[in-house]
PDB file of C-alpha atoms and ligand atoms in Angstrom:
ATOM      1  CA  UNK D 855      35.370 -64.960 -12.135  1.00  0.00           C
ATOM      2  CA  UNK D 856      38.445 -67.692 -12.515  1.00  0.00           C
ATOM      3  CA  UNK D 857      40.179 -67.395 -15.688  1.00  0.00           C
ATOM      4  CA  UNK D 858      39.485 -70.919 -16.678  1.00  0.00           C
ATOM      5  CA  UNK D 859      35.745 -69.735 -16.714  1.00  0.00           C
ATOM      6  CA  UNK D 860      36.008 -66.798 -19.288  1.00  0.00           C
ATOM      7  CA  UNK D 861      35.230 -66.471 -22.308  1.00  0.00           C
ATOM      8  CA  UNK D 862      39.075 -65.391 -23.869  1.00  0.00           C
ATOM      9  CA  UNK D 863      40.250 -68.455 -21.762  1.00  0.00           C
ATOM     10  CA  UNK D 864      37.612 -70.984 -23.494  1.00  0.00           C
ATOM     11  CA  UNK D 865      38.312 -68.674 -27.053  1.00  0.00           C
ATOM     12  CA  UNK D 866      41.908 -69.667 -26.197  1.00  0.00           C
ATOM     13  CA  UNK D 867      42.247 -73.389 -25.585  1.00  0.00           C
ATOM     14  CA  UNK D 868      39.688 -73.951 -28.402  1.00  0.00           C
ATOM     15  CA  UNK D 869      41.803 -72.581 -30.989  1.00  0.00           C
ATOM     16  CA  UNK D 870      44.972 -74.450 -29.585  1.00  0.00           C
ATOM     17  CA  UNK D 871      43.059 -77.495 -29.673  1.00  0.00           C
ATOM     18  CA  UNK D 872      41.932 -76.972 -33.343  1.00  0.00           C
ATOM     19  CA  UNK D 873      44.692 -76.259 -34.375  1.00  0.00           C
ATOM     20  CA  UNK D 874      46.277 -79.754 -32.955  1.00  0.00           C
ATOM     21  CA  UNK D 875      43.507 -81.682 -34.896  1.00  0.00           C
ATOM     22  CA  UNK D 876      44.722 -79.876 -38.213  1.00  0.00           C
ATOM     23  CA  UNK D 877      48.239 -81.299 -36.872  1.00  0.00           C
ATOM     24  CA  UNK D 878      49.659 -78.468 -36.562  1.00  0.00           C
ATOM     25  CA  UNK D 879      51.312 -78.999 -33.424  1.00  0.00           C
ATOM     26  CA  UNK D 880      53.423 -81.905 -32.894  1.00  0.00           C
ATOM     27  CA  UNK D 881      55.217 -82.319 -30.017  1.00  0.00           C
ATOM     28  CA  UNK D 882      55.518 -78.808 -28.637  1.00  0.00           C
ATOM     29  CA  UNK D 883      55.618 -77.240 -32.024  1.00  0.00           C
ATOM     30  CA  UNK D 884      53.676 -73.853 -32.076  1.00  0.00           C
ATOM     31  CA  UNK D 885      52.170 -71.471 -29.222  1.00  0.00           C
ATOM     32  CA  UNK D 886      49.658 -68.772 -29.077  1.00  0.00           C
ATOM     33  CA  UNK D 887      49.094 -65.249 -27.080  1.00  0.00           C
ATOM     34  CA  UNK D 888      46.168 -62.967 -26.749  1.00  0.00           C
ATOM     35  CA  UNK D 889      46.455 -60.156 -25.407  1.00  0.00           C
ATOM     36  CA  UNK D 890      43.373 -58.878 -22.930  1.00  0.00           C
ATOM     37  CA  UNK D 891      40.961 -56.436 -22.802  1.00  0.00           C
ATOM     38  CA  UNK D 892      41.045 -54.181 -19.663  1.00  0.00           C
ATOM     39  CA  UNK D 893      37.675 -55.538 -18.760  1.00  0.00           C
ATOM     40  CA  UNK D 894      38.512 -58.610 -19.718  1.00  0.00           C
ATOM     41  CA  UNK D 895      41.224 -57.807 -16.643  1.00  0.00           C
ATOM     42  CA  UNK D 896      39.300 -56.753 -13.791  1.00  0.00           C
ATOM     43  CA  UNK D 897      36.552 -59.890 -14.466  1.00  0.00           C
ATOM     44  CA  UNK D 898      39.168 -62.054 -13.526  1.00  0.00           C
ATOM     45  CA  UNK D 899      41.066 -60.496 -10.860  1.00  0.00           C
ATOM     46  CA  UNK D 900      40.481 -62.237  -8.333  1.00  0.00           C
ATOM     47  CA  UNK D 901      41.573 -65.429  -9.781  1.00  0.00           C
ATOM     48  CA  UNK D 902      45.305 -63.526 -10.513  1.00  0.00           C
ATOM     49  CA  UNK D 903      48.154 -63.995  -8.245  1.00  0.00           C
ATOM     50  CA  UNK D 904      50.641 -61.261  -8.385  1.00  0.00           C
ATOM     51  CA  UNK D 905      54.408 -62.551  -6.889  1.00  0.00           C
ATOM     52  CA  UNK D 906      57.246 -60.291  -7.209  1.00  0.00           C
ATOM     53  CA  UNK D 907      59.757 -62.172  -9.530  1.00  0.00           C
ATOM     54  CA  UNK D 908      59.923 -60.071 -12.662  1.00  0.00           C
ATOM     55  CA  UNK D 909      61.729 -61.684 -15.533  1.00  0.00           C
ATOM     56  CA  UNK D 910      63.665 -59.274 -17.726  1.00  0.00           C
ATOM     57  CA  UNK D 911      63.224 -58.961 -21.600  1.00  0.00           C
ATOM     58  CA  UNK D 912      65.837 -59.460 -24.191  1.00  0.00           C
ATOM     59  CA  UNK D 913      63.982 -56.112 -25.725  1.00  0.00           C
ATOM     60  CA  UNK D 914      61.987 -53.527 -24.368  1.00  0.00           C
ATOM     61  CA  UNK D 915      58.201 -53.105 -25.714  1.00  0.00           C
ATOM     62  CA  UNK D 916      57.161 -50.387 -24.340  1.00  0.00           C
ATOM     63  CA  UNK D 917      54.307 -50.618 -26.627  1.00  0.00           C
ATOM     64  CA  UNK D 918      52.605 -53.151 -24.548  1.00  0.00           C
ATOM     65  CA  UNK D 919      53.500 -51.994 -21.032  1.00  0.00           C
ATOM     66  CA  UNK D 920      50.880 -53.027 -18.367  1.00  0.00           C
ATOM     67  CA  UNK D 921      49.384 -55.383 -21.099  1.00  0.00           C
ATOM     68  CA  UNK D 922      48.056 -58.693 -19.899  1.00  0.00           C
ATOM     69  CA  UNK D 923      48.631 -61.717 -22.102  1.00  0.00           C
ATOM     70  CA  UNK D 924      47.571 -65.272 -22.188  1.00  0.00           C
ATOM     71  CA  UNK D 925      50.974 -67.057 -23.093  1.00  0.00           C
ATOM     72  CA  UNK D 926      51.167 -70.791 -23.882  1.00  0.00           C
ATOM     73  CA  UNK D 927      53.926 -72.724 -22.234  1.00  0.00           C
ATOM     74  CA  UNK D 928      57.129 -73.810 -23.540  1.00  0.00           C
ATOM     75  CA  UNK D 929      57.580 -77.897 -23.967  1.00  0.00           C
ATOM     76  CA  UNK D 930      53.891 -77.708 -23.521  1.00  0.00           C
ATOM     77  CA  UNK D 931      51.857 -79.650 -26.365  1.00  0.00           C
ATOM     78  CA  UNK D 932      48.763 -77.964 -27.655  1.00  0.00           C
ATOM     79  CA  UNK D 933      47.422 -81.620 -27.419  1.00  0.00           C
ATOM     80  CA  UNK D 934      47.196 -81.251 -23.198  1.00  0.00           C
ATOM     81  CA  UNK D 935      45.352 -77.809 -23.683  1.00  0.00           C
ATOM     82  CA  UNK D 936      41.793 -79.057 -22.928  1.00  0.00           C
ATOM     83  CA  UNK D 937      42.603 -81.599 -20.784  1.00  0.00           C
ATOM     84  CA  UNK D 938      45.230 -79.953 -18.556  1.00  0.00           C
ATOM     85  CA  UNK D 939      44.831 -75.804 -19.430  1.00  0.00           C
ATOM     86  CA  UNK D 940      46.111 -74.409 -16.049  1.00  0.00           C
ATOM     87  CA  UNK D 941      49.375 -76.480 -16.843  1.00  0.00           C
ATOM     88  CA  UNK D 942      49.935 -75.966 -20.251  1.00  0.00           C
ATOM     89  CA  UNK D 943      49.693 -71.889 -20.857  1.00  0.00           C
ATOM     90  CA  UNK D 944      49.919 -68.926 -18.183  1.00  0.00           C
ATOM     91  CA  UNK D 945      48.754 -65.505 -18.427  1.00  0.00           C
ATOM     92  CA  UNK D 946      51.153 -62.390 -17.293  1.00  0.00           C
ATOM     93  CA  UNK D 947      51.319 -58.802 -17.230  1.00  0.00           C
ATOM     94  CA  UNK D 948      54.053 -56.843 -18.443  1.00  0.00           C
ATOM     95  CA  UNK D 949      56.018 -54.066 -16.301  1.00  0.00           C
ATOM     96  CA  UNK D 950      54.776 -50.321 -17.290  1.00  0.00           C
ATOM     97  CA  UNK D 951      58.010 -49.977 -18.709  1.00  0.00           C
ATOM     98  CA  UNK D 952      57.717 -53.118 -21.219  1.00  0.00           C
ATOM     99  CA  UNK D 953      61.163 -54.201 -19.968  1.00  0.00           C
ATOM    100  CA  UNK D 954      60.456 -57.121 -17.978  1.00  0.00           C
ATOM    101  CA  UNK D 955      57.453 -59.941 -17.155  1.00  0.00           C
ATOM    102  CA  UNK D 956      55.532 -61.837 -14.372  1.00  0.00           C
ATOM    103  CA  UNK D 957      53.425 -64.569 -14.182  1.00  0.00           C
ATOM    104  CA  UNK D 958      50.130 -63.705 -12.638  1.00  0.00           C
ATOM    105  CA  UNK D 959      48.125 -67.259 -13.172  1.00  0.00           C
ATOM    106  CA  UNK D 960      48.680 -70.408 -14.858  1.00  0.00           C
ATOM    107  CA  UNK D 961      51.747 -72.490 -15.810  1.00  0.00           C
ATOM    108  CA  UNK D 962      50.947 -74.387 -12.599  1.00  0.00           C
ATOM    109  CA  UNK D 963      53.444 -77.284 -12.957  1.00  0.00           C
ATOM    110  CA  UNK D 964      55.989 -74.734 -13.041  1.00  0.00           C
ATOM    111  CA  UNK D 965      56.709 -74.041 -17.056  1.00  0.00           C
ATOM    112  CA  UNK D 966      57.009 -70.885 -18.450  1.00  0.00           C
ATOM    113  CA  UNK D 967      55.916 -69.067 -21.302  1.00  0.00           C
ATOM    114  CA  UNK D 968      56.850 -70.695 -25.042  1.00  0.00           C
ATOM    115  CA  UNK D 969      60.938 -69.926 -26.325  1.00  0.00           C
ATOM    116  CA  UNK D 970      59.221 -67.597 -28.760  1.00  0.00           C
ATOM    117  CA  UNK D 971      57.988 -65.195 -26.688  1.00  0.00           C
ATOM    118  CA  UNK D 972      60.358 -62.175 -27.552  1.00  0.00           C
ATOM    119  CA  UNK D 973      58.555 -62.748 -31.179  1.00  0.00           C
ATOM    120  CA  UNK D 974      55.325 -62.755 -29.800  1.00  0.00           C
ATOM    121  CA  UNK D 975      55.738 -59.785 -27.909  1.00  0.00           C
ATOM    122  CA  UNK D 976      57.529 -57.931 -30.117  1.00  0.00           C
ATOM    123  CA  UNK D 977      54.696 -58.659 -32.885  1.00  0.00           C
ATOM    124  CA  UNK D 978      51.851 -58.113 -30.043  1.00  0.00           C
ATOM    125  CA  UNK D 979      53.380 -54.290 -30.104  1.00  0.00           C
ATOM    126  CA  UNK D 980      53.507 -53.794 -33.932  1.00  0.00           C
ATOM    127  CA  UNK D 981      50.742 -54.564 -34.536  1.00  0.00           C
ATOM    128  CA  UNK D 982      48.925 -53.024 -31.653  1.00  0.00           C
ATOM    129  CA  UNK D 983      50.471 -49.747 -32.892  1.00  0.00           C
ATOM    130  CA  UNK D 984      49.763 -50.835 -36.058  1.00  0.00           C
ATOM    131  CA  UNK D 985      45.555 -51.731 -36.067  1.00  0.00           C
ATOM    132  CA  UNK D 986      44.903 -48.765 -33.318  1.00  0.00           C
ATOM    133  CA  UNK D 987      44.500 -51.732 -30.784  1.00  0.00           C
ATOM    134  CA  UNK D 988      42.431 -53.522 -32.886  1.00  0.00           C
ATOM    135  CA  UNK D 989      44.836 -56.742 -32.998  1.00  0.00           C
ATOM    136  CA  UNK D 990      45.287 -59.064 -30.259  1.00  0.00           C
ATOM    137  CA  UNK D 991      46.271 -62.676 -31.587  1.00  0.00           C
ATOM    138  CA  UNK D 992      49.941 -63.729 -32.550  1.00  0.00           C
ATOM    139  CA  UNK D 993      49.490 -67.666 -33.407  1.00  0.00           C
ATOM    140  CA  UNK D 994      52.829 -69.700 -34.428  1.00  0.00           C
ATOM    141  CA  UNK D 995      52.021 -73.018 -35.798  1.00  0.00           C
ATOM    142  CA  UNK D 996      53.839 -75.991 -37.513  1.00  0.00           C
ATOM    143  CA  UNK D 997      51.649 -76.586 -41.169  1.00  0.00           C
ATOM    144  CA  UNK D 998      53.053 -78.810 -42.828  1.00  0.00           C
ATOM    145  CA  UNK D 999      52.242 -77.642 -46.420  1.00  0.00           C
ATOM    146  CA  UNK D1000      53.366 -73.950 -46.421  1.00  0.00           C
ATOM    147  CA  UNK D1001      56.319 -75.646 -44.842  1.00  0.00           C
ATOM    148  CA  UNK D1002      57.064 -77.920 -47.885  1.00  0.00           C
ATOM    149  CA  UNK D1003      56.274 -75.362 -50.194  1.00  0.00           C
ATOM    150  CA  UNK D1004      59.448 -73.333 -48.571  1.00  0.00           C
ATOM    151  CA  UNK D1005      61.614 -76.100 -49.913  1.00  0.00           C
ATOM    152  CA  UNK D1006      60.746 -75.932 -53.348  1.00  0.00           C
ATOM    153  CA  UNK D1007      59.257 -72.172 -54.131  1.00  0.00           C
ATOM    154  CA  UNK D1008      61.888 -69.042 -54.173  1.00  0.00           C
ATOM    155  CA  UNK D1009      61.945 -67.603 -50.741  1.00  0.00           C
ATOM    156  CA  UNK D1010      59.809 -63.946 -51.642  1.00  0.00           C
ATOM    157  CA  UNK D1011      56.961 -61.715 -50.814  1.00  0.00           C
ATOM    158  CA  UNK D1012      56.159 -61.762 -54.175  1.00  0.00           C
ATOM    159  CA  UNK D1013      56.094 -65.425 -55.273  1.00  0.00           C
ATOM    160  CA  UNK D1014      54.562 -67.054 -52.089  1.00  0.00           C
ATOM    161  CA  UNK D1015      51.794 -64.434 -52.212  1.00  0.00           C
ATOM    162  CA  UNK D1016      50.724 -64.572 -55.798  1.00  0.00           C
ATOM    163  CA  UNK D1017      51.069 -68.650 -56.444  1.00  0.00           C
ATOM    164  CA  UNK D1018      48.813 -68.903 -53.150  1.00  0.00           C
ATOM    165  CA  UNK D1019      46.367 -66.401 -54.255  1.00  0.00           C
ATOM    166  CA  UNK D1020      46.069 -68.133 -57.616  1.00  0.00           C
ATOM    167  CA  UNK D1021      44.904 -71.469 -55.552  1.00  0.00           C
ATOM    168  CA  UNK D1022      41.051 -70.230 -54.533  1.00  0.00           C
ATOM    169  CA  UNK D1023      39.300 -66.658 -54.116  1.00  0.00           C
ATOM    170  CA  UNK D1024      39.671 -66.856 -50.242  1.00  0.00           C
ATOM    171  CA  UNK D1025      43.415 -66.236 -50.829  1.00  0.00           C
ATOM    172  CA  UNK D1026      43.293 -62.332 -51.640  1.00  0.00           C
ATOM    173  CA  UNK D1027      40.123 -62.074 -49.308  1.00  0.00           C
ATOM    174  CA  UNK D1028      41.803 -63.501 -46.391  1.00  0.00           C
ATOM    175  CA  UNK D1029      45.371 -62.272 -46.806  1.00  0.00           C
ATOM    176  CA  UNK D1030      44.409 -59.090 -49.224  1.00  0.00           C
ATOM    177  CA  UNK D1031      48.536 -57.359 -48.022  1.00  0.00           C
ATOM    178  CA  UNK D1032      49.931 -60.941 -48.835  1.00  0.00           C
ATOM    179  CA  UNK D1033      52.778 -62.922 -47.395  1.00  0.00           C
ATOM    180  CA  UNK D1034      56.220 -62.272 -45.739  1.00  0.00           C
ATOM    181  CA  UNK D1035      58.806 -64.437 -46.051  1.00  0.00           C
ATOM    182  CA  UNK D1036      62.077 -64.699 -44.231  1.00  0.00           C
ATOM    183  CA  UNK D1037      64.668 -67.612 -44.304  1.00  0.00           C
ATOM    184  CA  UNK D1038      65.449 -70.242 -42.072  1.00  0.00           C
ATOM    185  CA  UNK D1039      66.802 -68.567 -38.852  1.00  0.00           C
ATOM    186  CA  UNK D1040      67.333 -70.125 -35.683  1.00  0.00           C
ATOM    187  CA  UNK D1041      64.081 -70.718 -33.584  1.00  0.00           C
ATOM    188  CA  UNK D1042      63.144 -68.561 -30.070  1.00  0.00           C
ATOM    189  CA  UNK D1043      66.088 -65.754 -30.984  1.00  0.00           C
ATOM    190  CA  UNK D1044      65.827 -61.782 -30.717  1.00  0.00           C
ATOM    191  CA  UNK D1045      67.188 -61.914 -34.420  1.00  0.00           C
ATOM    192  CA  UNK D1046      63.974 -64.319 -35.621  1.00  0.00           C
ATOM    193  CA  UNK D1047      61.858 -61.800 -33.271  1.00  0.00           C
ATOM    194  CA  UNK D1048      62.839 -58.529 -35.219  1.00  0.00           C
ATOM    195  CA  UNK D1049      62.730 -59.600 -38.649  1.00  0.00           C
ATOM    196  CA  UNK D1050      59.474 -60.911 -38.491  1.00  0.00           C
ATOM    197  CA  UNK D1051      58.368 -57.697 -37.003  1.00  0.00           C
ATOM    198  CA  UNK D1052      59.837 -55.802 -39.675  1.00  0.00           C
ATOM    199  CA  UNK D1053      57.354 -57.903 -41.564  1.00  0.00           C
ATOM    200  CA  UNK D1054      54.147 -57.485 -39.617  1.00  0.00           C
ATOM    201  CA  UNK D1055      54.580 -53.634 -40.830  1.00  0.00           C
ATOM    202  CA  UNK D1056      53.279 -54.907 -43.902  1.00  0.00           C
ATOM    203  CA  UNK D1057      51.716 -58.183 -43.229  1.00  0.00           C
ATOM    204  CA  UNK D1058      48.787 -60.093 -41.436  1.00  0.00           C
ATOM    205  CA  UNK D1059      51.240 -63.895 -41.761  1.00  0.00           C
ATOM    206  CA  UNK D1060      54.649 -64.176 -41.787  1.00  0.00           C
ATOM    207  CA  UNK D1061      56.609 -67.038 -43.477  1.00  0.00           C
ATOM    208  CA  UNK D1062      59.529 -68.780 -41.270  1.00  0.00           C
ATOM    209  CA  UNK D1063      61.036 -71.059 -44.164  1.00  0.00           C
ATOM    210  CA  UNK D1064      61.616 -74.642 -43.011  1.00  0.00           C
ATOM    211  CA  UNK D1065      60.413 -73.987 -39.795  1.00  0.00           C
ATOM    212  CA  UNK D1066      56.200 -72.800 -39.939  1.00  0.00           C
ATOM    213  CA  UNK D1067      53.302 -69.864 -40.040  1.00  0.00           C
ATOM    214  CA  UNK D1068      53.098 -66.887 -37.770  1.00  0.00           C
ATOM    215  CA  UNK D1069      50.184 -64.956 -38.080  1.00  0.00           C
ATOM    216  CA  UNK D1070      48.147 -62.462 -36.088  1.00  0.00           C
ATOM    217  CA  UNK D1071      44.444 -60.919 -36.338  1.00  0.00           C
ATOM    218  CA  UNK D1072      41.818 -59.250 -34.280  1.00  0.00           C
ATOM    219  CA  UNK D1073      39.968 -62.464 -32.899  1.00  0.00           C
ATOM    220  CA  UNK D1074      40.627 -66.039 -32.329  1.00  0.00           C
ATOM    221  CA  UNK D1075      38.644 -67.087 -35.846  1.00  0.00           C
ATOM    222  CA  UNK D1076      40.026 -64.438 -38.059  1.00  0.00           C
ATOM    223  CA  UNK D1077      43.582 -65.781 -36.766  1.00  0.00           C
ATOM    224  CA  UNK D1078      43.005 -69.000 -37.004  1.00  0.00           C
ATOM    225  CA  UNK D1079      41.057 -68.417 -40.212  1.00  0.00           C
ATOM    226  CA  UNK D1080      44.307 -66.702 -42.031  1.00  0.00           C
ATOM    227  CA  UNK D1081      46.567 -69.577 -40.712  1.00  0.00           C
ATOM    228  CA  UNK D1082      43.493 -72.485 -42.284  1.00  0.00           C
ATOM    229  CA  UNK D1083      43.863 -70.354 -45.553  1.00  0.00           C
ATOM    230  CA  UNK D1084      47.189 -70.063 -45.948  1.00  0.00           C
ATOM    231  CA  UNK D1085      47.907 -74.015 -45.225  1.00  0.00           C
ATOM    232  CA  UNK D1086      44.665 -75.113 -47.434  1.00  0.00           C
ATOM    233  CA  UNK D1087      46.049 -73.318 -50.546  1.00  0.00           C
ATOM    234  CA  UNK D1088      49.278 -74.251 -49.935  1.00  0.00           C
ATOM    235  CA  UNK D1089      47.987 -78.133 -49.655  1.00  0.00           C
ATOM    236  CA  UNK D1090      46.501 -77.408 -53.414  1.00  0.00           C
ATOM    237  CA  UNK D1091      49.214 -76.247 -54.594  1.00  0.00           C
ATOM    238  CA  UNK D1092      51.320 -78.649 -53.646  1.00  0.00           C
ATOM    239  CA  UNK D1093      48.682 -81.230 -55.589  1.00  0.00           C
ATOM    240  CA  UNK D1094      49.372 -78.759 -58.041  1.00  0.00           C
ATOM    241  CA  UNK D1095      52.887 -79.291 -58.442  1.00  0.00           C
ATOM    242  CA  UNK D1096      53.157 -82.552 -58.189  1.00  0.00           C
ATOM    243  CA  UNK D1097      50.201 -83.463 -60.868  1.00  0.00           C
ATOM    244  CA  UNK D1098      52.593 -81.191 -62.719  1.00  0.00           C
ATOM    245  CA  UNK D1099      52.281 -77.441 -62.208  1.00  0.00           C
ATOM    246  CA  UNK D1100      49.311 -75.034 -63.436  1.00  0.00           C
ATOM    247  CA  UNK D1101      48.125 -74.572 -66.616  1.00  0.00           C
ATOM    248  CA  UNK D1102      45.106 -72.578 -65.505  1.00  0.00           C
ATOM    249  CA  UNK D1103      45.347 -69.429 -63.595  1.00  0.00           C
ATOM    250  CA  UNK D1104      43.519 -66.030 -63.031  1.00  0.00           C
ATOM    251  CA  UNK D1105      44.805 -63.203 -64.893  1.00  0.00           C
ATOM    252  CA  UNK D1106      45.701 -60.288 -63.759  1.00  0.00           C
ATOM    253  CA  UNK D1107      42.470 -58.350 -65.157  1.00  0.00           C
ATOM    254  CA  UNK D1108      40.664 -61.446 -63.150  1.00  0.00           C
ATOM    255  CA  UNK D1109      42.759 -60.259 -60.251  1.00  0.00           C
ATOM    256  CA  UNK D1110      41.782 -56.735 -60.605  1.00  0.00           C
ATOM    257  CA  UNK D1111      37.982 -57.544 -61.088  1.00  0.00           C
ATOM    258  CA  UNK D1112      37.869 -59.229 -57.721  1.00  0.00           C
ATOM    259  CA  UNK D1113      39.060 -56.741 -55.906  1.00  0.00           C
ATOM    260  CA  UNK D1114      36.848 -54.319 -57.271  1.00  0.00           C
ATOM    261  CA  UNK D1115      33.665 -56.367 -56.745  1.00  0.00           C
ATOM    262  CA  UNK D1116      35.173 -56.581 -53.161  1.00  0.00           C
ATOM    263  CA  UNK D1117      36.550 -53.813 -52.365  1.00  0.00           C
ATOM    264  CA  UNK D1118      40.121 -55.155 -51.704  1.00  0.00           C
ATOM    265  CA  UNK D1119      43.490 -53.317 -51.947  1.00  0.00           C
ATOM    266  CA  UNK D1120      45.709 -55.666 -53.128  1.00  0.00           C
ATOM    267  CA  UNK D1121      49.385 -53.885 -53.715  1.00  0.00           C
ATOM    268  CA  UNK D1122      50.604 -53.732 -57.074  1.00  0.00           C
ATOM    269  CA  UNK D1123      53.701 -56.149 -56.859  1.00  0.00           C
ATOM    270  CA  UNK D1124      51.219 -58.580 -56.540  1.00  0.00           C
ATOM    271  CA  UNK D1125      49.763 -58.309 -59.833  1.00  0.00           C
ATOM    272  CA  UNK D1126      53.017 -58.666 -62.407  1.00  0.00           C
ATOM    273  CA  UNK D1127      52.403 -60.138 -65.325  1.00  0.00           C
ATOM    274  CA  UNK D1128      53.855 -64.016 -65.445  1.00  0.00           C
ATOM    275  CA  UNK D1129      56.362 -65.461 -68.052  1.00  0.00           C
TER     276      UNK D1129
HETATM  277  P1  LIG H1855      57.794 -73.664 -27.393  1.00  0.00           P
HETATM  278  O1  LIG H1855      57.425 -75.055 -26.913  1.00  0.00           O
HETATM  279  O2  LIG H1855      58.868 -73.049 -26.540  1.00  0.00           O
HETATM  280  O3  LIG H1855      56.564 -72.810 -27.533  1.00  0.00           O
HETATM  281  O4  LIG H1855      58.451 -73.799 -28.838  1.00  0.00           O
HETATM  282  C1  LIG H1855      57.763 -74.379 -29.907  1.00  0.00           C
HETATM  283  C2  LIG H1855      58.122 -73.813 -31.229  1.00  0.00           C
HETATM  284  O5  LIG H1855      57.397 -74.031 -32.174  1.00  0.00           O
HETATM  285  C3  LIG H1855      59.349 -72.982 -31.383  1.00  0.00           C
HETATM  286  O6  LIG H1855      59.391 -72.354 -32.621  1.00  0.00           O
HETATM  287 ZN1  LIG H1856      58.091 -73.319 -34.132  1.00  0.00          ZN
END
């Protein structure tokens, strides 16, 4: 089967699309990996071209060694994805060793994968380790409400998570761990790569002040899903704050009610009691 005939590949470019209709993803802002099943592997084989130009790895992950990944492009705009896919994001396989890449399909005007791959990569192996295999998304994207909101709200785990919570019931059901945050740093760097990691210990979405979202799940929706969440409560409460701030919220006991009725776990530094 050719890749651009699978269903990860279609599961793919539709996610990169919607995510450009949300607006998201101007200019090249944002990319996306996935990160394939072996069967998913051997049904598309034969559409894989294997050179022998292995690009190294500013860090190992062993983690992920022999994993295949679909890997948008960098300078590629998720606005070309449907129209030009084979152009605009590649797949490849990484050595056995997790020290080093190659492109196997895709990227056919010659790009390469996005600036922020040691993040993705780096995140693709915590949380592999960390759901049993379970994940496979890591989605970066450009919202620009959670972005505003890091302008104006103190830059922690603890505030980002509960005022977004506060904003509808999807909040704790959708992120139920909560937020990290970590301040501006400078984009596509090792540095930006491990602290977020150090996040994704703990959390499903990741905060990059001034800069955007990175989040990772199990499937395309789910991902996409947690990133929609995230940016929708974060468009209240920015309504919110500038119709004046809140002067209705859910209590703690509300808090605590919810996530018995739904059998959340939702970690106690959440659920301080407010001034
Ligand atoms: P790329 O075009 O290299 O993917 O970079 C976009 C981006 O959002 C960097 O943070
Ligand atoms: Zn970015």
């Amino acid at each position: 089967m050719k890749v651009l005939e699978s269903r990860f590949a279609e599961g793919f470019i539709r996610m990169s699309n919607d995510g450009w209709l949300q607006g998201w993803h101007e200019c090249h802002g944002g990319n996306l990996t996935y990160r394939l099943t072996s069967e998913e592997v051997d049904d598309v084989k034969e559409d894989l071209c294997y050179g022998d130009s292995w690009v190294s790895l500013p860090e190992a992950v062993p983690g992920i060694g022999g994993d295949y990944f679909l890997v948008t492009g960098s300078g590629k705009f998720m606005r070309n994805m449907t129209v030009d896919p084979e152009d605009s994001f590649g797949m490849i396989e990484i050595d056995e060793r997790g020290r080093s890449y190659r492109i196997v399909w895709g990227f056919s005007g010659g790009g390469r994968p996005t600036s922020e791959l040691p993040a993705h990569l780096m995140n693709q192996e915590v949380i592999k380790r960390r759901t049993n295999g379970n994940y496979r998304v890591v989605y970066h994207a450009h919202p620009a409400n959670i972005i505003a909101l890091s302008f104006v709200l103190p830059l922690k785990d603890e505030i980002f998570t509960r005022e977004l919570w506060e904003m509808e019931p999807e909040c704790a059901m959708t992120f139920p761990s909560g937020m990290g945050v970590i301040p501006w740093m400078v984009p596509g760097t090792a540095e930006i790569a491990r602290l977020t990691c150090r996040m994704m210990e703990e959390y499903d979405v990741v905060l990059w002040a001034q800069h955007g979202l990175f989040a990772a799940g199990d499937t395309f929706d789910n991902t996409f899903g947690l990133m929609h969440t995230v940016e929708k409560a974060a468009q209240m409460l920015n309504l919110v704050l500038a119709a004046g701030g809140k002067h209705h919220v859910p209590s703690v006991q509300e808090f605590r009610d919810m996530a018995e009725a739904f059998h959340l776990e939702l970690p106690e530094k959440f659920l301080y009691e407010k001034q």
